[in-house]
PDB file of C-alpha atoms and ligand atoms in Angstrom:
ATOM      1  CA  UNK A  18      14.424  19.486  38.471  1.00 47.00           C
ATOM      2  CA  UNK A  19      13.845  20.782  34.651  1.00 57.00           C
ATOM      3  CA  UNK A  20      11.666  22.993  34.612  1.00 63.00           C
ATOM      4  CA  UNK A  21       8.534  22.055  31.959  1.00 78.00           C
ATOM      5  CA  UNK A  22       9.008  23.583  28.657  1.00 94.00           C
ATOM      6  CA  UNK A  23       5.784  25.237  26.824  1.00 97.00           C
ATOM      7  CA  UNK A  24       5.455  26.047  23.003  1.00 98.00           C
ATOM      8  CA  UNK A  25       5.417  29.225  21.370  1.00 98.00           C
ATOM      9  CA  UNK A  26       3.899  30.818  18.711  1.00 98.00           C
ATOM     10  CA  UNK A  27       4.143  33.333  16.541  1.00 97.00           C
ATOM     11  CA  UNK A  28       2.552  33.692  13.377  1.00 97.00           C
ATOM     12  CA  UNK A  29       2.767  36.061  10.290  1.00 95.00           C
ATOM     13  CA  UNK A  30      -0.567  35.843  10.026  1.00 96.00           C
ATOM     14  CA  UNK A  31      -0.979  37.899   6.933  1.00 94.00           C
ATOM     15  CA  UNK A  32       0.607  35.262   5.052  1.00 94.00           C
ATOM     16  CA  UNK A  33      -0.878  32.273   6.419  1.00 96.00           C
ATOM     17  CA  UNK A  34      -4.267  33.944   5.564  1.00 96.00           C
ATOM     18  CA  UNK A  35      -3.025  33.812   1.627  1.00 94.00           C
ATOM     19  CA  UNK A  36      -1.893  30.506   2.071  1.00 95.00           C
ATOM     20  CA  UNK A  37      -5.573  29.444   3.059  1.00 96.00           C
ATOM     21  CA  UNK A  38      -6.861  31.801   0.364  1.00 95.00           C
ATOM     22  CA  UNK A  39      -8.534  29.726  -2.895  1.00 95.00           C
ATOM     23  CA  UNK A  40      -6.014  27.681  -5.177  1.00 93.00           C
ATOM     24  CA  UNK A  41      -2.535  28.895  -2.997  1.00 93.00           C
ATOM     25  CA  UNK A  42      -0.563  26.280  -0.984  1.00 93.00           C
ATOM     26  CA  UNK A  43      -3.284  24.798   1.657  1.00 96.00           C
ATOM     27  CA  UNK A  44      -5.987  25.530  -0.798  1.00 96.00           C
ATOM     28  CA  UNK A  45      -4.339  23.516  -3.534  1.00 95.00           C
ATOM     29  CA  UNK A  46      -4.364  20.844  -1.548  1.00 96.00           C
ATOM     30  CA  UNK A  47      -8.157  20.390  -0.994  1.00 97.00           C
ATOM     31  CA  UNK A  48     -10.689  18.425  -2.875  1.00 96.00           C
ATOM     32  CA  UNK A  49     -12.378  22.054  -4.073  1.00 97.00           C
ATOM     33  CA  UNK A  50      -9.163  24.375  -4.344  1.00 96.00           C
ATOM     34  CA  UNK A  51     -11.048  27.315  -5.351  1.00 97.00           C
ATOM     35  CA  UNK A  52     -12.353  27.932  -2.203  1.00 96.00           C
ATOM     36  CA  UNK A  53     -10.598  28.970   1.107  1.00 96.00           C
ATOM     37  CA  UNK A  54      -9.206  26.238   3.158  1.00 97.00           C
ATOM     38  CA  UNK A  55     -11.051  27.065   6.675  1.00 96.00           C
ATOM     39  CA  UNK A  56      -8.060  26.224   9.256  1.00 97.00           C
ATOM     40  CA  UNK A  57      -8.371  24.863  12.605  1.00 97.00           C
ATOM     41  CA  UNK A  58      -6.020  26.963  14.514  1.00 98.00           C
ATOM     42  CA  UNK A  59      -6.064  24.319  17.581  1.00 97.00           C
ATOM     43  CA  UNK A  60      -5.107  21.891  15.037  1.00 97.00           C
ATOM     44  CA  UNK A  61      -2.417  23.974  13.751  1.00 98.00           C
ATOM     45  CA  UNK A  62      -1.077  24.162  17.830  1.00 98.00           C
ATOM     46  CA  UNK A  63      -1.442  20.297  17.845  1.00 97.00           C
ATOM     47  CA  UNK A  64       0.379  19.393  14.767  1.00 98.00           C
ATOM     48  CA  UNK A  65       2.970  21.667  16.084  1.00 98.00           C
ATOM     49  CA  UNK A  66       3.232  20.266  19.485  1.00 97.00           C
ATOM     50  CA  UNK A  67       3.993  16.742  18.090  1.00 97.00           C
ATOM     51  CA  UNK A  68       6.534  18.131  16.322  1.00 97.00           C
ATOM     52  CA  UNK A  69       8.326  19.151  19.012  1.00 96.00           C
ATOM     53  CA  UNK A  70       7.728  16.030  20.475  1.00 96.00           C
ATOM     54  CA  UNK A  71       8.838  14.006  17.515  1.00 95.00           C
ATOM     55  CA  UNK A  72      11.742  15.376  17.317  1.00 94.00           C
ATOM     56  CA  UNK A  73      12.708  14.918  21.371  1.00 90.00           C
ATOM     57  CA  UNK A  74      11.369  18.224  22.692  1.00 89.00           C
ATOM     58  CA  UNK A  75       9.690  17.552  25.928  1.00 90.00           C
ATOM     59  CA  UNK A  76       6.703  19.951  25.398  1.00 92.00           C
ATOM     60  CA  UNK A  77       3.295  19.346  25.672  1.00 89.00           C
ATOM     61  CA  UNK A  78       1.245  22.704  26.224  1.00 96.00           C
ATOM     62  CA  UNK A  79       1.020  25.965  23.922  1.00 97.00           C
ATOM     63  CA  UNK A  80       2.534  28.999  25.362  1.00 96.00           C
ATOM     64  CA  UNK A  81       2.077  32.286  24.157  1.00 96.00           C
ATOM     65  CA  UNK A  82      -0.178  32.062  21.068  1.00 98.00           C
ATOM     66  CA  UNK A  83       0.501  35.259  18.276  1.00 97.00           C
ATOM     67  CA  UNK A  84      -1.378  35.658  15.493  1.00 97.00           C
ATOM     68  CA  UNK A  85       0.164  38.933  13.659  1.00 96.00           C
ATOM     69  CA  UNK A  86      -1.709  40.384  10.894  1.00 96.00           C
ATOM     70  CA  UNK A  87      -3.578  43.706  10.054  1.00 94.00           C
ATOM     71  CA  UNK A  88      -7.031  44.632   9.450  1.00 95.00           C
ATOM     72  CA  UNK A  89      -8.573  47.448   8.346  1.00 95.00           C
ATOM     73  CA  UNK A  90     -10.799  49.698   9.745  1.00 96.00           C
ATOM     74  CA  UNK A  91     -13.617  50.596   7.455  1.00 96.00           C
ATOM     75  CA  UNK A  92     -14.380  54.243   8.003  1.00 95.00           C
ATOM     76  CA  UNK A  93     -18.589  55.095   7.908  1.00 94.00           C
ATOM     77  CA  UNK A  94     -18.737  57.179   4.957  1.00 93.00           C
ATOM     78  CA  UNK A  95     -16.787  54.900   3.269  1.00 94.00           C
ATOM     79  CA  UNK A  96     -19.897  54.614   0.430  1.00 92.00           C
ATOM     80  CA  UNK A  97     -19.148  57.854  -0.875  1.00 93.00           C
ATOM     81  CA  UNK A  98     -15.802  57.353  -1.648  1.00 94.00           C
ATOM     82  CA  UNK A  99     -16.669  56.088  -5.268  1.00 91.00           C
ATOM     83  CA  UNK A 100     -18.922  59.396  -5.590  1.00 92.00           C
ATOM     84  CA  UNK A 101     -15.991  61.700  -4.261  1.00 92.00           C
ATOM     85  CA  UNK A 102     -12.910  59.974  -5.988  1.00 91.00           C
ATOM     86  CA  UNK A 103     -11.893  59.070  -9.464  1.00 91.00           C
ATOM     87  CA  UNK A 104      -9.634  56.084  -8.522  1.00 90.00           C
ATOM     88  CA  UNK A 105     -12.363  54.519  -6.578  1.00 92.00           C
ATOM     89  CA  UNK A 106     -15.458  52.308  -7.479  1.00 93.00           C
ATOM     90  CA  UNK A 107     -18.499  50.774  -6.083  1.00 94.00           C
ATOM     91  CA  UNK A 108     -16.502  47.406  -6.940  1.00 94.00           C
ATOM     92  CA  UNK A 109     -13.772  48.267  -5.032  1.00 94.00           C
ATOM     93  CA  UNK A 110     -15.458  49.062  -2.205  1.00 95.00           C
ATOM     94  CA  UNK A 111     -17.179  45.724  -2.399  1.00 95.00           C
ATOM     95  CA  UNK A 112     -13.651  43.993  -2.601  1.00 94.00           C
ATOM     96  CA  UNK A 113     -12.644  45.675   0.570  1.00 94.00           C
ATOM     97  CA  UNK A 114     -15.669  45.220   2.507  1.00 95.00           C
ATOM     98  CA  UNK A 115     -15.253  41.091   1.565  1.00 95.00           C
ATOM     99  CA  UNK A 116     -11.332  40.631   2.128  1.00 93.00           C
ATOM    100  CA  UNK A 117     -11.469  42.579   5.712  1.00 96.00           C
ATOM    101  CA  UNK A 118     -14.680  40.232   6.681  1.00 97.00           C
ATOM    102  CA  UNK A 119     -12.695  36.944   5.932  1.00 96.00           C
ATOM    103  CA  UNK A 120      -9.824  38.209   7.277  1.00 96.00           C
ATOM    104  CA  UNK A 121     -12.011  38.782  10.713  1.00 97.00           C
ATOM    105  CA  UNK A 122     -13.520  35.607  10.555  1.00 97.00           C
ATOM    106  CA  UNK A 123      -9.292  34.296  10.434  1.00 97.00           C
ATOM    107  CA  UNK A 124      -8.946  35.934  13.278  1.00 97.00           C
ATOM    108  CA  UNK A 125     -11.777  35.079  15.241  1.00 97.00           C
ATOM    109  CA  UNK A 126     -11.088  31.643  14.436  1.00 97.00           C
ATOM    110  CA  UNK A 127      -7.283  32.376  15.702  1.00 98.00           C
ATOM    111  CA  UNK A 128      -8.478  33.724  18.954  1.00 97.00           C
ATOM    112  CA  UNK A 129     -11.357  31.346  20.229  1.00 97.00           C
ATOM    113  CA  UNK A 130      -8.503  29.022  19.847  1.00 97.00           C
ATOM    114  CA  UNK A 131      -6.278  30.824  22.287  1.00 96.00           C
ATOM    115  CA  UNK A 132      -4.595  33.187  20.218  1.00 97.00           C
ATOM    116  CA  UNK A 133      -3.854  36.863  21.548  1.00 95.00           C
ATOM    117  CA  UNK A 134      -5.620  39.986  20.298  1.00 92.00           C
ATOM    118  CA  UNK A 135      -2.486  42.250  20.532  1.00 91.00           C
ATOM    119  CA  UNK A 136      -1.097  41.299  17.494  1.00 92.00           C
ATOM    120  CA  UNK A 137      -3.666  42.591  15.565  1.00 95.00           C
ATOM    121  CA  UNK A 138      -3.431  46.315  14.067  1.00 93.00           C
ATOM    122  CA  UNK A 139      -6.611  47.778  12.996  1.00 94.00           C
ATOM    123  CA  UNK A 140      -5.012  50.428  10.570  1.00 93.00           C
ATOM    124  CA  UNK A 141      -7.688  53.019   9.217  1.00 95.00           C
ATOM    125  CA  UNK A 142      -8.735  52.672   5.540  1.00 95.00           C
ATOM    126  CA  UNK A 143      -7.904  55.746   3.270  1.00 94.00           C
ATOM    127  CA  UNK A 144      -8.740  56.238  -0.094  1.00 93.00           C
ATOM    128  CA  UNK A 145      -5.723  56.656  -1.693  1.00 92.00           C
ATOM    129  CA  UNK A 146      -5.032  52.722  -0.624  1.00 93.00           C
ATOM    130  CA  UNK A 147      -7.681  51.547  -2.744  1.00 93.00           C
ATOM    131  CA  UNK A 148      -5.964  51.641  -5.906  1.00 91.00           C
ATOM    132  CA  UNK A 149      -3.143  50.013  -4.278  1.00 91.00           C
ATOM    133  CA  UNK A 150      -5.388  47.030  -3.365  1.00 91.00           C
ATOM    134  CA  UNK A 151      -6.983  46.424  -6.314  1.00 91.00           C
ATOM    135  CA  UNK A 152      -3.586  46.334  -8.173  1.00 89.00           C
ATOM    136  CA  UNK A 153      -2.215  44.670  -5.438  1.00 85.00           C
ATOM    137  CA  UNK A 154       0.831  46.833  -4.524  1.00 84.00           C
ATOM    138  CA  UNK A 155      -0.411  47.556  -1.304  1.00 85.00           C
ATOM    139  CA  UNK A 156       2.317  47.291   1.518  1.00 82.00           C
ATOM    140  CA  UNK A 157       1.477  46.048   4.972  1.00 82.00           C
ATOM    141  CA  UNK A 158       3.545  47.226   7.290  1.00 75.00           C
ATOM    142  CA  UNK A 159       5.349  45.930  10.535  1.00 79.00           C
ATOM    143  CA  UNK A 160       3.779  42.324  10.399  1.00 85.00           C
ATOM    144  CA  UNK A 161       6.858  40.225   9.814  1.00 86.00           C
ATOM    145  CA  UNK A 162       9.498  42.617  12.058  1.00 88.00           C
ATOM    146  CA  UNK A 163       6.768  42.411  14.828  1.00 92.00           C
ATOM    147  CA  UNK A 164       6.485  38.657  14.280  1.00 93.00           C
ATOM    148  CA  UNK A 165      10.497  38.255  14.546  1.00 93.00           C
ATOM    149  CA  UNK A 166      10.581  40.835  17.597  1.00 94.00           C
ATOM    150  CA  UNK A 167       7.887  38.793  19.549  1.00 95.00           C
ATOM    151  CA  UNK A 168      10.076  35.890  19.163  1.00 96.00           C
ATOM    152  CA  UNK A 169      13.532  36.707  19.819  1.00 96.00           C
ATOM    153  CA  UNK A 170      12.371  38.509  23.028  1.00 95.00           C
ATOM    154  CA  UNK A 171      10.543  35.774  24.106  1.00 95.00           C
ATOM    155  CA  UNK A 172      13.173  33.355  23.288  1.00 95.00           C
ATOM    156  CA  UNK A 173      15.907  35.235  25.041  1.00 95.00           C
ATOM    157  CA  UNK A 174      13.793  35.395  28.442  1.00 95.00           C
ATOM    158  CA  UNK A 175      12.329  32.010  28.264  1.00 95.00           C
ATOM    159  CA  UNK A 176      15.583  29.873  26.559  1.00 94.00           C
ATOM    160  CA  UNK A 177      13.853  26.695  28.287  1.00 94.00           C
ATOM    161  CA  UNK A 178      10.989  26.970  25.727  1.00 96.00           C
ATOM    162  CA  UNK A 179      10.490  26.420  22.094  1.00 97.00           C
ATOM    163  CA  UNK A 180       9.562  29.157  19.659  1.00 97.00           C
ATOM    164  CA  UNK A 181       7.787  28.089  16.597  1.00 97.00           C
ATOM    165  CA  UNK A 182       8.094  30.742  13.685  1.00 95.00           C
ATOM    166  CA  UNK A 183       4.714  30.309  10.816  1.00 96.00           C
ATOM    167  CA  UNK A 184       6.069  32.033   7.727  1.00 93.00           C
ATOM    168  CA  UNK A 185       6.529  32.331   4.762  1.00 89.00           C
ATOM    169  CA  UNK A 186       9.149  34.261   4.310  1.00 81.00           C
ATOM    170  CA  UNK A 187      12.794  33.322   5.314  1.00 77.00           C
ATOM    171  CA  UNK A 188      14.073  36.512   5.113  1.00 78.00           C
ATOM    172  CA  UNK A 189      12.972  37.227   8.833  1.00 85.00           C
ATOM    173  CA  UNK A 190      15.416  33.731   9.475  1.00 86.00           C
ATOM    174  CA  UNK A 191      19.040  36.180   9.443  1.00 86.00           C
ATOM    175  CA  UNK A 192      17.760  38.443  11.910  1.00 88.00           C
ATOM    176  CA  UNK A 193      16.795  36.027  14.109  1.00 91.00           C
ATOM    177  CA  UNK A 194      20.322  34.393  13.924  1.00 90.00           C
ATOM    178  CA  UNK A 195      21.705  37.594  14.642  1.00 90.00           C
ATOM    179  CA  UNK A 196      19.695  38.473  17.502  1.00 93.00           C
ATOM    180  CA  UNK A 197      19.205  34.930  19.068  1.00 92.00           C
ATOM    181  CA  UNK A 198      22.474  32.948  18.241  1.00 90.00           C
ATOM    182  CA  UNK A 199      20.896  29.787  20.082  1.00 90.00           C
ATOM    183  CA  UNK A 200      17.999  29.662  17.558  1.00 90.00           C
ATOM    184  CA  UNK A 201      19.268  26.155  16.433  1.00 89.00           C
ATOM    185  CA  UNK A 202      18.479  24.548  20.040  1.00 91.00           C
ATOM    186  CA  UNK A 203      14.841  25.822  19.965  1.00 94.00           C
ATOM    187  CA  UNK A 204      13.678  27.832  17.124  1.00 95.00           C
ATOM    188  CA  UNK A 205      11.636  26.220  14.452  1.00 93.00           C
ATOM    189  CA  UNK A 206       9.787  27.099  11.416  1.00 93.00           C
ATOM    190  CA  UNK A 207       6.381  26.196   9.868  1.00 94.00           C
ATOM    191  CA  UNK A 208       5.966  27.534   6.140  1.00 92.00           C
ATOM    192  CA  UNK A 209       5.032  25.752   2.773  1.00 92.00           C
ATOM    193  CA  UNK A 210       7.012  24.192   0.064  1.00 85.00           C
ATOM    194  CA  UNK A 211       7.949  27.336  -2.276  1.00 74.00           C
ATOM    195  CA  UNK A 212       6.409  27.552  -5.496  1.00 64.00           C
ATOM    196  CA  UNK A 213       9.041  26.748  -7.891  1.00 55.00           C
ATOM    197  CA  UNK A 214       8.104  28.508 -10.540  1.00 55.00           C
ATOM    198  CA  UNK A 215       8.458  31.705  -9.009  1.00 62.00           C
ATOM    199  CA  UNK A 216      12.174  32.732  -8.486  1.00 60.00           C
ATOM    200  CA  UNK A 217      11.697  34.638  -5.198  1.00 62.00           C
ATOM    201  CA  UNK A 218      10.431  31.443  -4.011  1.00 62.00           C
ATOM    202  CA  UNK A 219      13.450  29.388  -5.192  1.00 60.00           C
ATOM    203  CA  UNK A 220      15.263  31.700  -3.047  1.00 62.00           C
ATOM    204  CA  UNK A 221      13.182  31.344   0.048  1.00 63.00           C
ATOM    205  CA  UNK A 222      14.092  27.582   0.096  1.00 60.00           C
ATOM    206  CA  UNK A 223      17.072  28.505  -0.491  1.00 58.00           C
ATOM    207  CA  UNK A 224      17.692  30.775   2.534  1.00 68.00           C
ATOM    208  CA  UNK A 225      15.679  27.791   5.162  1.00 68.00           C
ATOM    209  CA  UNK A 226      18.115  24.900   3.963  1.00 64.00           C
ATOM    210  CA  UNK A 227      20.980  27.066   4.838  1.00 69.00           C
ATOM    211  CA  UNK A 228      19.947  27.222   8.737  1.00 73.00           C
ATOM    212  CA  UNK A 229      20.812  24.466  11.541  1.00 78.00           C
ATOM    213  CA  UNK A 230      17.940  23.523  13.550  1.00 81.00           C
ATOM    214  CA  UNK A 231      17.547  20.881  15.884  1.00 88.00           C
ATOM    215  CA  UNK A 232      14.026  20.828  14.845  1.00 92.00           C
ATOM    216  CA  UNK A 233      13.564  21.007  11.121  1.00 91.00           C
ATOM    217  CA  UNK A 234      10.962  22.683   9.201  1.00 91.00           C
ATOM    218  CA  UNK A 235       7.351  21.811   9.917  1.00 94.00           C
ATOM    219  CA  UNK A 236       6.082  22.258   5.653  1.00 93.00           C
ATOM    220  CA  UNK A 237       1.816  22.707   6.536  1.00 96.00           C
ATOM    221  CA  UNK A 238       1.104  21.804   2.757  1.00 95.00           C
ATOM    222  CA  UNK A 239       1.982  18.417   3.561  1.00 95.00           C
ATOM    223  CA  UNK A 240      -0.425  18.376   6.957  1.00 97.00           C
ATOM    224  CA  UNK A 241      -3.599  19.951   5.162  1.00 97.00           C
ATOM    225  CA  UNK A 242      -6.135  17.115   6.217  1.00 97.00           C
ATOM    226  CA  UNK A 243      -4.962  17.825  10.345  1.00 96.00           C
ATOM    227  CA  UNK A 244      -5.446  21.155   9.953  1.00 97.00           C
ATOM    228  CA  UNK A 245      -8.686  22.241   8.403  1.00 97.00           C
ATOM    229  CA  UNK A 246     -11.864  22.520   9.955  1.00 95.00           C
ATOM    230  CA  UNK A 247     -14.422  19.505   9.616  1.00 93.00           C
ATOM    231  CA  UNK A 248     -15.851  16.684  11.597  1.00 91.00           C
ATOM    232  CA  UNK A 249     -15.117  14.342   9.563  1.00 95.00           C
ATOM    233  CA  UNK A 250     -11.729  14.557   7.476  1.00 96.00           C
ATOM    234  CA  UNK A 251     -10.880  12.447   4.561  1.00 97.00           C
ATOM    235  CA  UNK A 252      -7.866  11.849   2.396  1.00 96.00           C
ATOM    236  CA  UNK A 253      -9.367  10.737  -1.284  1.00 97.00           C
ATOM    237  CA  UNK A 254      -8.352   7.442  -1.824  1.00 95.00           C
ATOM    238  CA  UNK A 255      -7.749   8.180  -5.919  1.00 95.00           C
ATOM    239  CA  UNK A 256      -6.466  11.688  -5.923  1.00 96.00           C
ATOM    240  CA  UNK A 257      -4.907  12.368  -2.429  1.00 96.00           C
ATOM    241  CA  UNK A 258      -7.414  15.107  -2.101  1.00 97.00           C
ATOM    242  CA  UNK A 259      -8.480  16.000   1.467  1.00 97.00           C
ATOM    243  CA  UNK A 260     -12.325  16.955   2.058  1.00 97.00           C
ATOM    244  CA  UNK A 261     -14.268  17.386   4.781  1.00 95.00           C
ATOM    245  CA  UNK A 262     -17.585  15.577   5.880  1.00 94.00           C
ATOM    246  CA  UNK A 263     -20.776  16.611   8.558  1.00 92.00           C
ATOM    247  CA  UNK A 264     -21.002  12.352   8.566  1.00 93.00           C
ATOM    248  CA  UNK A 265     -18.825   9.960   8.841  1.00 94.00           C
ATOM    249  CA  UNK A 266     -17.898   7.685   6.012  1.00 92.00           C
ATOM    250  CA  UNK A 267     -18.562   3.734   6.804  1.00 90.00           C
ATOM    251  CA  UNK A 268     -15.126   2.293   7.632  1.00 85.00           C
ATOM    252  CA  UNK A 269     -15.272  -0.748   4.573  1.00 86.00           C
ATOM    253  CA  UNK A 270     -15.859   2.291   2.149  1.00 88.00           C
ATOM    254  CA  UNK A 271     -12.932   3.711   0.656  1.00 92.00           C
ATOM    255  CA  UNK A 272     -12.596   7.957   0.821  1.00 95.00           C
ATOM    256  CA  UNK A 273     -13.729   9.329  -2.458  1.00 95.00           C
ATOM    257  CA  UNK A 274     -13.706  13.501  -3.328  1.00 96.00           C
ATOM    258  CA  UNK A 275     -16.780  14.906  -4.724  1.00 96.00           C
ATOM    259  CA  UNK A 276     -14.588  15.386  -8.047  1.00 96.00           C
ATOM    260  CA  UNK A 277     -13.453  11.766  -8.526  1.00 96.00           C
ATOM    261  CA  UNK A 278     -17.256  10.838  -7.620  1.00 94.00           C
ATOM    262  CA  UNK A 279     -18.796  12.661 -10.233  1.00 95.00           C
ATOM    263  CA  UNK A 280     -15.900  11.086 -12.678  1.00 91.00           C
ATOM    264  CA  UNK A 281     -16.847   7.482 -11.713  1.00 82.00           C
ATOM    265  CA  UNK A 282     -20.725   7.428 -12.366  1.00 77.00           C
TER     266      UNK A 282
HETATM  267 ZN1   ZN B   9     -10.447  12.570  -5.412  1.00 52.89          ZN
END
């Protein structure tokens, strides 16, 4: 008797937050692409599932759920660091206080859909980071060696299951080669098409062609309309756009974006 095989997940969750984030790779894809594309993490499980399936994994449940990412901890007096420091403003305080409230609300999305809490570090916030942020040189550590060491040890203890990897970044693909030689069998990636104007990009698709998998590359930029959040989810039937409705459009109607509205009245 096989024993039934579950579904995995592990997610670099600081990078699918900047995919969501306005005009980058899900974003792009939505009828307004300046704002953040709101994902439906139990979507994101689904699409995944029939994946598997798809490609002749029998697997119909979600295993262990990771969403790996870090979030700062605001400290109390963190108002007076614009007072106290000269490479700190009110602004950038501001800044900080927004990106580590949408980043909660990513995660609390993540984890009413299943997803585990203890792949979340809450490092403290220091002043000396600020700069860093603003310019955006700041380093977060650990996320994507956590996200390959969650994997490979769950993938060497449970070889009956399938692993799904949601990255963005195939440099974490050679170490898990090296420590899991039977990736191919049932190791998977999600990511999203590289830009190709940027060369470290060009390099990224690079690095996933050169890997064997039985079950190829899930690319999320091309499922935008399963994943994001929305009652009612519409592909625009004149510029591909997807967009969300609280009502249903009538079936003899054909999908149409705000934006290619407003252009045809
Ligand atoms: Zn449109």
């Amino acid at each position: 008797m096989s024993v039934a095989s579950k579904l995995n997940l592990y997610i670099d969750g600081s990078w699918l937050f900047k995919a969501c984030a306005p005009e980058r790779a899900l974003a792009s894809r939505l009828e307004f692409p300046d704002r953040a594309l709101r994902l439906n993490f139990s979507n994101l499980v689904g699409l995944l599932l029939r994946h598997v399936r798809e490609h002749g994994g029998a697997c119909d449940t979600a295993g262990d759920a990771y969403l790996v990412t870090s979030i700062f901890r605001i400290p109390d007096d963190v108002d007076q660091w614009a007072e106290e420091r000269d490479d700190v403003t009110t602004a950038d305080i501001e800044n900080v206080r927004h990106s580590v409230a949408a980043r909660e609300a990513f995660v609390a999305s993540a984890l009413r859909s299943g997803f585990r809490e203890d792949g979340v570090y809450r490092p403290h916030l220091k002043g000396w980071m600020i700069q860093r942020l603003r310019e955006r040189r700041f380093q977060e550590k650990q996320v994507d060696t956590t996200v390959v060491a969650l994997l490979v040890s769950a993938a060497i203890t449970r070889p009956q299951d399938y692993h799904v990897i949601v990255t963005g970044d195939a440099d974490v693909l050679p170490a898990i080669k090296v420590a899991y030689p039977a990736y191919s069998q049932n190791v998977f990636v999600a990511t999203t098409h590289p830009d190709q104007l940027r060369a470290e990009a060009r390099q990224t698709s690079f690095a996933l062609a050169d890997f064997e998998y039985r079950i190829p590359p899930v690319f999320l930029d091309e499922h935008v309309r399963d994943l994001v959040e929305g009652a009612h989810v519409y592909v625009c039937g004149h510029c591909g756009k997807v967009f969300a409705r609280s009502l249903p459009i009538p079936l003899e109607a054909k999908p149409c974006c705000k934006p290619c509205h407003d252009k045809r009245t």
